[in-house]
Short mmCIF file of C-alpha atoms in Angstrom, two decimals:
data_model
loop_
_atom_site.label_atom_id
_atom_site.label_comp_id
_atom_site.label_asym_id
_atom_site.label_seq_id
_atom_site.Cartn_x
_atom_site.Cartn_y
_atom_site.Cartn_z
CA MET S 121 -0.09 -0.09 0.01
CA GLU S 122 1.32 3.42 -0.96
CA THR S 123 2.32 5.85 1.86
CA LYS S 124 0.22 8.87 1.87
CA LYS S 125 1.97 12.06 1.69
CA VAL S 126 1.11 15.30 3.80
CA ALA S 127 2.50 18.83 3.39
CA PHE S 128 2.19 21.97 5.59
CA TYR S 129 2.13 25.81 5.17
CA THR S 130 2.38 27.96 8.31
CA LEU S 131 1.28 31.60 8.39
CA GLY S 132 2.11 33.83 11.34
CA CYS S 133 4.23 33.45 14.59
CA LYS S 134 6.94 31.09 15.80
CA LEU S 135 4.28 29.46 18.05
CA ASN S 136 2.43 28.47 14.89
CA PHE S 137 5.55 26.98 13.43
CA SER S 138 6.22 25.03 16.46
CA GLU S 139 2.53 23.68 16.40
CA THR S 140 2.80 22.77 12.76
CA SER S 141 5.79 20.66 13.64
CA ALA S 142 3.99 19.00 16.37
CA ILE S 143 1.11 18.08 14.06
CA GLY S 144 3.43 17.04 11.31
CA ARG S 145 5.03 14.49 13.86
CA GLN S 146 1.58 13.13 14.55
CA PHE S 147 1.00 12.30 10.93
CA GLU S 148 4.39 10.65 10.70
CA ASP S 149 3.61 8.56 13.76
CA HIS S 150 0.57 7.42 11.70
CA GLY S 151 2.63 6.44 8.81
CA PHE S 152 2.20 9.48 6.59
CA GLU S 153 5.27 10.86 4.68
CA LYS S 154 5.99 14.56 5.38
CA VAL S 155 6.89 16.20 2.09
CA ALA S 156 7.38 19.74 0.84
CA PHE S 157 4.54 21.91 -0.17
CA GLU S 158 5.23 21.74 -3.89
CA ASP S 159 5.53 17.80 -3.90
CA ALA S 160 1.97 17.00 -4.80
CA ALA S 161 0.87 15.82 -1.40
CA ASP S 162 -2.29 13.94 -0.61
CA ILE S 163 -3.13 16.12 2.32
CA TYR S 164 -2.36 19.63 2.77
CA VAL S 165 -2.55 21.32 6.22
CA ILE S 166 -2.68 25.11 6.40
CA ASN S 167 -1.98 26.68 9.75
CA THR S 168 -3.49 30.23 9.86
CA CYS S 169 -2.97 33.29 11.84
CA SER S 170 -5.40 36.16 12.88
CA VAL S 171 -2.97 38.83 13.61
CA THR S 172 -1.38 39.37 10.19
CA ASP S 173 -3.43 41.41 7.76
CA HIS S 174 -5.54 40.02 5.00
CA ALA S 175 -5.90 36.46 6.55
CA ASP S 176 -8.72 35.53 4.26
CA ARG S 177 -6.87 36.49 1.04
CA LYS S 178 -3.62 34.67 2.25
CA CYS S 179 -5.58 31.56 3.14
CA ARG S 180 -7.59 31.48 -0.31
CA LYS S 181 -4.17 31.88 -2.11
CA VAL S 182 -2.44 29.02 -0.29
CA VAL S 183 -5.24 26.65 -0.83
CA LYS S 184 -5.24 27.54 -4.45
CA GLU S 185 -1.59 26.97 -4.70
CA ALA S 186 -2.03 23.65 -2.90
CA LEU S 187 -4.68 22.36 -5.49
CA LYS S 188 -2.43 23.40 -8.15
CA HIS S 189 0.19 20.85 -7.01
CA ASN S 190 -2.45 18.24 -6.57
CA PRO S 191 -6.14 18.92 -7.60
CA ASP S 192 -7.14 15.85 -5.83
CA ALA S 193 -5.54 16.64 -2.34
CA PHE S 194 -7.56 17.05 0.67
CA VAL S 195 -7.01 20.47 2.11
CA THR S 196 -7.61 21.23 5.80
CA VAL S 197 -7.16 24.47 7.60
CA VAL S 198 -6.33 25.02 11.27
CA GLY S 199 -4.93 27.88 13.55
CA CYS S 200 -6.17 31.10 14.93
CA TYR S 201 -8.14 32.31 11.80
CA ALA S 202 -9.72 28.87 11.59
CA GLN S 203 -11.10 29.32 15.32
CA LEU S 204 -12.48 32.83 14.45
CA LYS S 205 -14.03 32.32 11.23
CA PRO S 206 -14.64 28.66 10.71
CA GLN S 207 -17.71 29.00 8.49
CA GLU S 208 -16.15 31.50 6.29
CA ILE S 209 -13.12 29.36 5.57
CA ALA S 210 -15.43 26.26 4.97
CA GLU S 211 -16.76 28.14 2.09
CA ILE S 212 -13.49 28.78 0.38
CA PRO S 213 -13.43 26.52 -2.75
CA GLY S 214 -11.15 23.51 -2.24
CA VAL S 215 -11.13 23.60 1.57
CA HIS S 216 -12.44 20.28 2.89
CA ALA S 217 -12.05 20.54 6.70
CA VAL S 218 -11.67 23.32 9.28
CA LEU S 219 -10.44 22.53 12.73
CA GLY S 220 -10.72 25.05 15.73
CA ALA S 221 -8.20 25.49 18.73
CA ALA S 222 -9.59 22.53 20.66
CA GLU S 223 -9.45 20.12 17.73
CA LYS S 224 -6.28 20.82 15.77
CA PHE S 225 -4.14 18.63 17.84
CA GLN S 226 -6.52 15.56 17.07
CA LEU S 227 -6.37 16.32 13.46
CA VAL S 228 -5.41 12.69 12.24
CA GLU S 229 -8.02 11.16 14.55
CA THR S 230 -10.77 13.56 13.58
CA LEU S 231 -10.14 13.31 9.85
CA ALA S 232 -9.68 9.47 9.83
CA GLY S 233 -10.29 8.39 6.34
CA PHE S 234 -10.15 11.65 4.96
CA ARG S 235 -13.42 11.65 3.04
CA LYS S 236 -14.12 14.80 1.08
CA PRO S 237 -17.41 16.57 1.05
CA THR S 238 -19.40 15.96 -2.19
CA PRO S 239 -18.99 18.72 -4.81
CA GLY S 240 -20.55 21.88 -4.02
CA GLU S 241 -20.72 21.17 -0.34
CA PRO S 242 -18.85 23.41 2.12
CA GLY S 243 -15.81 21.87 3.99
CA ARG S 244 -16.65 20.23 7.34
CA VAL S 245 -16.16 22.23 10.53
CA TYR S 246 -14.74 20.91 13.52
CA ALA S 247 -14.66 23.86 15.93
CA SER S 248 -15.79 24.09 19.51
CA PRO S 249 -16.32 27.26 21.30
CA ILE S 250 -12.91 28.65 22.46
CA SER S 251 -13.96 27.86 25.99
CA ALA S 252 -13.43 24.17 25.28
CA ALA S 253 -9.67 25.03 24.33
CA THR S 254 -8.51 24.05 27.98
CA GLU S 255 -5.78 21.67 27.38
CA PHE S 256 -2.19 22.59 27.11
CA HIS S 257 -0.63 20.90 24.17
CA ALA S 258 3.17 21.02 23.94
CA ALA S 259 4.99 21.77 20.74
CA GLN S 260 8.34 22.40 19.08
CA SER S 261 9.65 23.35 15.67
CA TYR S 262 11.40 20.31 14.23
CA GLY S 263 14.00 19.65 11.74
CA GLU S 264 16.13 22.75 12.68
CA ARG S 265 19.15 21.31 14.07
CA THR S 266 20.72 24.60 15.44
CA ARG S 267 17.62 26.20 16.82
CA THR S 268 14.26 25.03 18.09
CA PHE S 269 11.34 26.92 19.01
CA LEU S 270 9.68 25.51 22.10
CA LYS S 271 6.13 26.09 23.14
CA VAL S 272 5.81 26.45 26.81
CA GLN S 273 2.55 28.53 27.13
CA ASP S 274 -0.58 29.13 25.22
CA GLY S 275 -3.56 31.57 25.46
CA CYS S 276 -4.00 34.80 27.13
CA ASP S 277 -6.13 36.15 29.89
CA TYR S 278 -5.49 39.99 29.04
CA SER S 279 -8.01 41.86 27.07
CA CYS S 280 -6.10 44.44 25.01
CA SER S 281 -8.63 46.43 22.84
CA PHE S 282 -7.00 45.53 19.63
CA CYS S 283 -6.31 41.72 19.90
CA THR S 284 -8.19 38.64 18.93
CA ILE S 285 -5.71 36.19 20.44
CA PRO S 286 -7.83 35.51 23.58
CA LEU S 287 -10.78 34.63 21.22
CA ALA S 288 -8.52 32.45 18.95
CA ARG S 289 -6.49 30.68 21.61
CA GLY S 290 -8.42 30.81 24.75
CA HIS S 291 -7.37 31.39 28.46
CA SER S 292 -3.57 31.14 29.53
CA ARG S 293 -2.35 27.79 30.34
CA SER S 294 0.97 26.26 30.58
CA ASN S 295 3.24 23.12 30.74
CA SER S 296 4.82 22.32 34.13
CA VAL S 297 8.60 23.26 34.82
CA GLN S 298 9.33 19.53 34.91
CA SER S 299 7.59 18.74 31.77
CA VAL S 300 9.47 21.49 29.92
CA VAL S 301 12.89 20.40 31.47
CA ASP S 302 12.12 16.86 30.27
CA ARG S 303 11.51 18.14 26.73
CA VAL S 304 14.64 20.15 26.79
CA GLN S 305 16.77 17.18 27.99
CA ALA S 306 15.33 15.15 25.24
CA LEU S 307 16.20 17.92 22.66
CA ALA S 308 19.82 18.23 24.04
CA GLY S 309 20.23 14.71 22.78
CA THR S 310 19.18 15.52 19.29
CA GLY S 311 22.16 18.07 18.68
CA VAL S 312 20.02 21.31 19.22
CA LYS S 313 22.32 24.04 20.40
CA GLU S 314 19.65 26.74 21.06
CA ILE S 315 16.02 26.85 22.38
CA VAL S 316 13.80 29.75 21.89
CA LEU S 317 10.90 29.86 24.64
CA THR S 318 7.63 30.76 22.91
CA GLY S 319 4.07 31.35 24.07
CA VAL S 320 1.19 33.82 23.46
CA ASN S 321 1.86 35.51 26.99
CA LEU S 322 5.02 33.74 27.80
CA GLY S 323 5.63 35.81 31.07
CA ASP S 324 2.24 34.32 32.40
CA PHE S 325 3.73 31.01 32.32
CA GLY S 326 2.50 28.77 35.31
CA LEU S 327 -1.30 28.31 34.99
CA GLN S 328 -1.87 24.46 34.99
CA GLY S 329 -4.44 21.96 35.01
CA PRO S 330 -8.32 22.20 34.44
CA GLU S 331 -8.55 24.62 37.33
CA ARG S 332 -5.67 26.78 35.85
CA GLU S 333 -3.99 26.94 39.34
CA ARG S 334 -0.87 29.16 39.39
CA LYS S 335 1.70 26.37 40.68
CA GLU S 336 4.82 27.96 39.31
CA ASN S 337 5.96 31.07 37.50
CA PHE S 338 8.25 32.23 34.59
CA TYR S 339 11.14 32.86 36.84
CA ASP S 340 10.76 29.19 38.19
CA LEU S 341 11.25 27.95 34.61
CA VAL S 342 13.91 30.23 33.70
CA GLN S 343 16.01 29.04 36.78
CA ALA S 344 15.44 25.31 36.13
CA LEU S 345 16.21 25.65 32.48
CA ASP S 346 19.63 27.22 33.22
CA GLU S 347 20.66 23.98 34.87
CA VAL S 348 20.01 21.75 32.00
CA GLU S 349 23.16 20.32 30.42
CA GLY S 350 23.54 19.98 26.65
CA ILE S 351 21.80 23.12 25.58
CA GLU S 352 24.14 26.00 24.82
CA ARG S 353 21.55 28.96 24.58
CA PHE S 354 18.19 29.90 25.67
CA ARG S 355 16.35 32.91 24.33
CA ILE S 356 13.03 34.51 25.75
CA SER S 357 10.99 35.14 22.70
CA SER S 358 8.75 38.04 23.91
CA CYS S 359 7.65 39.13 27.49
CA GLU S 360 5.16 41.84 28.46
CA PRO S 361 6.89 44.55 30.20
CA ASN S 362 4.74 44.20 33.40
CA LEU S 363 5.64 40.44 33.55
CA LEU S 364 9.37 40.77 32.99
CA SER S 365 10.38 41.11 36.56
CA ASP S 366 13.56 42.62 37.85
CA GLU S 367 14.57 39.20 39.17
CA ILE S 368 14.36 37.60 35.85
CA ILE S 369 16.45 40.47 34.24
CA ARG S 370 18.98 40.13 37.08
CA PHE S 371 19.02 36.24 36.70
CA VAL S 372 19.72 36.49 32.88
CA ALA S 373 22.47 38.65 33.61
CA ARG S 374 24.32 36.07 35.67
CA SER S 375 23.00 33.08 33.67
CA LYS S 376 25.09 30.37 32.21
CA ARG S 377 22.70 29.84 29.19
CA PHE S 378 20.23 32.70 28.80
CA MET S 379 21.18 35.10 26.09
CA PRO S 380 21.22 38.83 26.84
CA HIS S 381 18.60 39.35 24.27
CA PHE S 382 14.99 40.74 25.15
CA HIS S 383 11.87 41.38 23.00
CA ILE S 384 9.51 43.53 25.02
CA PRO S 385 6.19 44.73 23.42
CA LEU S 386 5.64 48.31 23.79
CA GLN S 387 2.85 49.08 21.26
CA SER S 388 2.77 52.76 22.08
CA GLY S 389 4.87 55.44 23.72
CA SER S 390 1.88 57.63 24.50
CA ASN S 391 0.30 56.79 27.72
CA LYS S 392 -2.84 58.14 26.31
CA ILE S 393 -2.74 55.41 23.74
CA LEU S 394 -1.69 52.76 25.90
CA GLY S 395 -4.78 53.43 28.04
CA LEU S 396 -7.01 53.03 24.91
CA MET S 397 -5.25 49.90 24.09
CA ARG S 398 -5.79 48.61 27.54
CA ARG S 399 -2.32 47.79 28.10
CA ARG S 400 -1.25 46.84 31.68
CA TYR S 401 1.48 49.28 32.17
CA ARG S 402 2.46 52.81 31.24
CA ARG S 403 5.67 53.95 29.56
CA GLU S 404 7.38 54.90 32.77
CA LEU S 405 7.62 51.16 33.60
CA TYR S 406 8.86 50.42 30.05
CA VAL S 407 11.79 52.96 30.92
CA GLU S 408 12.61 51.23 34.15
CA ARG S 409 12.73 47.71 32.47
CA VAL S 410 15.15 49.20 29.61
CA GLN S 411 17.26 51.08 32.18
CA LEU S 412 17.63 48.05 34.43
CA ILE S 413 18.61 45.69 31.42
CA LYS S 414 21.24 48.19 30.41
CA GLU S 415 22.56 48.63 33.90
CA VAL S 416 23.32 45.04 34.38
CA MET S 417 23.91 44.09 30.72
CA PRO S 418 25.21 47.14 28.69
CA HIS S 419 25.66 45.00 25.67
CA ALA S 420 22.03 43.44 25.69
CA CYS S 421 19.91 43.48 22.61
CA ILE S 422 16.45 44.81 23.18
CA GLY S 423 13.61 44.54 20.46
CA VAL S 424 10.33 46.41 20.66
CA ASP S 425 6.91 45.86 19.20
CA VAL S 426 4.97 49.04 18.09
CA ILE S 427 1.59 49.67 16.62
CA VAL S 428 0.97 52.94 14.82
CA GLY S 429 -2.19 54.49 13.60
CA PHE S 430 -4.33 53.19 16.56
CA PRO S 431 -7.81 54.79 16.85
CA GLY S 432 -7.47 58.23 18.68
CA GLU S 433 -3.62 58.56 17.78
CA THR S 434 -3.16 62.27 16.72
CA GLU S 435 -0.13 63.53 14.87
CA ALA S 436 1.23 64.74 18.44
CA ASP S 437 0.66 61.27 19.86
CA PHE S 438 2.54 59.66 17.20
CA LEU S 439 5.47 62.23 17.62
CA ASP S 440 5.45 61.48 21.28
CA THR S 441 6.04 57.76 20.42
CA TYR S 442 8.66 58.56 17.99
CA GLN S 443 10.61 60.80 20.38
CA PHE S 444 10.17 58.37 23.24
CA LEU S 445 11.71 55.52 21.08
CA ASN S 446 14.34 57.66 19.62
CA ASP S 447 15.53 58.51 22.99
CA LEU S 448 15.27 54.86 24.42
CA ASP S 449 18.34 52.66 24.30
CA VAL S 450 16.84 49.91 22.37
CA SER S 451 18.27 47.94 19.27
CA TYR S 452 15.48 47.41 16.81
CA LEU S 453 11.71 47.88 16.17
CA HIS S 454 8.91 45.51 14.81
CA VAL S 455 6.38 48.09 13.59
CA PHE S 456 2.79 47.26 12.64
CA PRO S 457 0.13 49.66 11.19
CA TYR S 458 -2.97 49.16 13.25
CA SER S 459 -5.45 46.88 11.47
CA GLU S 460 -9.00 46.53 12.54
CA ARG S 461 -10.24 43.23 13.94
CA GLU S 462 -13.85 42.11 14.39
CA ASN S 463 -15.04 41.43 17.90
CA THR S 464 -12.51 43.89 19.43
CA LEU S 465 -13.20 47.18 21.20
CA ALA S 466 -10.75 49.19 19.16
CA PRO S 467 -12.74 49.63 15.99
CA THR S 468 -15.56 51.16 18.17
CA LEU S 469 -13.32 53.89 19.25
CA PRO S 470 -13.35 57.49 17.83
CA GLY S 471 -10.57 59.02 15.78
CA ARG S 472 -9.93 56.49 13.13
CA VAL S 473 -6.54 57.16 11.40
CA GLN S 474 -6.39 57.40 7.71
CA ASP S 475 -4.66 54.62 5.99
CA ARG S 476 -2.15 56.89 4.41
CA HIS S 477 -1.33 58.26 7.83
CA ARG S 478 -0.70 54.64 9.10
CA HIS S 479 1.52 54.00 6.16
CA ASP S 480 3.60 57.08 6.69
CA ARG S 481 3.98 56.59 10.49
CA THR S 482 5.02 52.89 9.87
CA THR S 483 7.55 54.02 7.40
CA GLN S 484 9.07 56.55 9.86
CA LEU S 485 9.41 54.18 12.61
CA ARG S 486 10.91 51.43 10.34
CA SER S 487 13.42 53.83 9.24
CA LEU S 488 14.25 54.65 12.76
CA SER S 489 14.40 50.97 13.48
CA GLU S 490 17.19 50.58 10.78
CA LYS S 491 19.35 53.49 12.42
CA LYS S 492 18.98 52.03 15.91
CA LYS S 493 20.00 48.54 14.67
CA ARG S 494 23.06 49.91 12.69
CA CYS S 495 24.02 52.01 15.65
CA PHE S 496 23.72 48.90 18.07
CA TYR S 497 25.97 46.90 15.58
CA GLU S 498 28.61 49.50 14.99
CA GLN S 499 29.08 49.67 18.88
CA HIS S 500 30.24 46.05 18.77
CA VAL S 501 32.83 46.30 15.87
CA GLY S 502 35.97 45.05 17.47
CA VAL S 503 34.36 42.80 19.89
CA GLU S 504 35.29 39.27 20.23
CA THR S 505 32.24 36.95 20.79
CA ALA S 506 30.58 33.42 20.05
CA VAL S 507 28.58 33.22 16.83
CA LEU S 508 26.27 30.23 16.45
CA PHE S 509 25.95 29.61 12.60
CA GLU S 510 22.84 28.29 11.00
CA ASP S 511 22.20 26.10 7.86
CA ASP S 512 20.60 28.73 5.67
CA VAL S 513 22.94 29.53 2.76
CA THR S 514 22.20 32.41 0.36
CA ASN S 515 24.57 33.30 -2.45
CA GLY S 516 27.44 31.48 -1.08
CA HIS S 517 27.08 32.98 2.47
CA MET S 518 25.63 31.76 5.84
CA GLU S 519 24.50 33.72 8.82
CA GLY S 520 24.76 33.23 12.54
CA PHE S 521 23.93 35.00 15.80
CA THR S 522 25.87 36.28 18.54
CA PRO S 523 24.60 35.95 22.11
CA ASN S 524 23.09 39.48 21.86
CA TYR S 525 21.44 38.70 18.51
CA ILE S 526 23.86 40.54 16.27
CA ARG S 527 23.33 38.81 12.81
CA VAL S 528 26.76 37.79 11.39
CA THR S 529 27.42 36.83 7.93
CA ALA S 530 30.36 34.66 6.69
CA LYS S 531 31.42 32.63 3.50
CA TYR S 532 29.65 29.27 3.48
CA ASP S 533 31.66 26.59 5.24
CA PRO S 534 29.85 23.26 5.92
CA LEU S 535 31.88 22.71 9.04
CA LEU S 536 30.55 25.92 10.54
CA VAL S 537 26.91 24.92 10.57
CA GLY S 538 25.62 24.38 13.91
CA GLU S 539 28.76 25.33 15.40
CA LEU S 540 29.58 28.03 17.95
CA LYS S 541 32.81 29.86 16.82
CA ARG S 542 34.77 32.49 18.49
CA LEU S 543 34.97 35.49 16.00
CA ARG S 544 36.13 39.07 16.10
CA LEU S 545 33.33 41.39 14.61
CA THR S 546 35.05 43.65 12.19
CA ALA S 547 32.46 45.89 10.19
CA VAL S 548 28.78 46.37 9.51
CA ASN S 549 28.24 45.91 5.75
CA PRO S 550 25.59 47.86 3.51
CA GLN S 551 23.09 45.12 4.11
CA ASN S 552 23.29 46.02 7.91
CA LEU S 553 24.80 42.53 8.51
CA MET S 554 28.00 42.23 10.76
CA GLU S 555 31.27 40.93 9.19
CA ALA S 556 33.66 38.92 11.21
CA GLU S 557 37.11 37.28 11.18
CA GLU S 558 37.79 33.89 12.68
CA LEU S 559 40.10 33.41 15.70
CA GLY S 560 40.30 29.74 15.31
CA ILE S 561 38.87 29.04 18.81
CA GLU S 562 35.85 26.76 19.17
CA VAL S 563 33.66 27.57 22.12
CA PHE S 564 30.89 25.74 23.63
CA GLN S 565 29.51 27.97 26.39
CA HIS S 566 28.07 31.32 26.97
#
């Protein structure tokens, strides 16, 4: 009997990528062969996102491309967008099944037999109310020998006025510290050198079981992982400023394995807009976090998420944010124009910002980001540091990262892949990549 082939396409965040990998392993455990998207698979699984713009258009395009590769393929859609708009997705021509947040990890069992709807029928929907998504499902990206994205938390109990994530993923819930440690120890035996901890609201780690009792916290997890042998580097993917405690920051500063790299969502530098967004901090707290990080780790890299064009944001409010970020000792920005989301409070607020102003403000902050990133890189020219090289090769060159997330480019050498090498950083090239020279000393610790 011929082995059935399954292919995946993932939209959105690293958390989605880790979950796609977990679902892929389930298929492989049931005897399926996982193949590339273009390899005429029998089954296509599309993991969607609700945060990025034009979710419907992107989903339709991927479905259409899948059916180009195999017109007889069975197409199923999962992910955040599938939870929010299951009926809408089921009506997309070529979609045969839609699974919600509570069902996606039972994909193989739910679709046993993979019988297609009759022609003209919409796809079958398997999507419970989000209140049914109460179980934590561990996941990690797979097949990346150098770096793995490890999901340790899911869902969110916050109610930011622009965000649909609580509607798409449910309440905050986590693995236990011991379960995470066990998974990390297993990964250490596979040759993984770096693990990025991921979650929807990572700093809220610790709510466990049906009652969601807070038995542990994120600081407990960080301390435990720092003692695991065999993993060279850990990174914290993103942490809310109100949850990134002083004790976590100070621990990373003296850690054996946690990298001096933080990604801290800001969203706005205007306290007025932060209030309208229903964020749980004000910019003064954000300044305190940045100042402490730079006090105990002057070389630390700090990334910032920012939303521009939020309802009520005047030109003066935007300039307030721009000046705040310009003065802040951070390394790069992830800038997003505000985008309306159904079933959120934000679209009902007065003061809608015109699309052209959203675009202009996005462009200005992205330009500021490039300047800040280059400045941060140039501060490290001449520094000797460890670089972990990855296996992506472009135009004969490969890239790697320093502990503080400076991207280093080097001529491709297969012996460098997955290795930590001691280098001297020499110059920032026109592409804003760091160049380096080898010292010939191999290192295996931070």
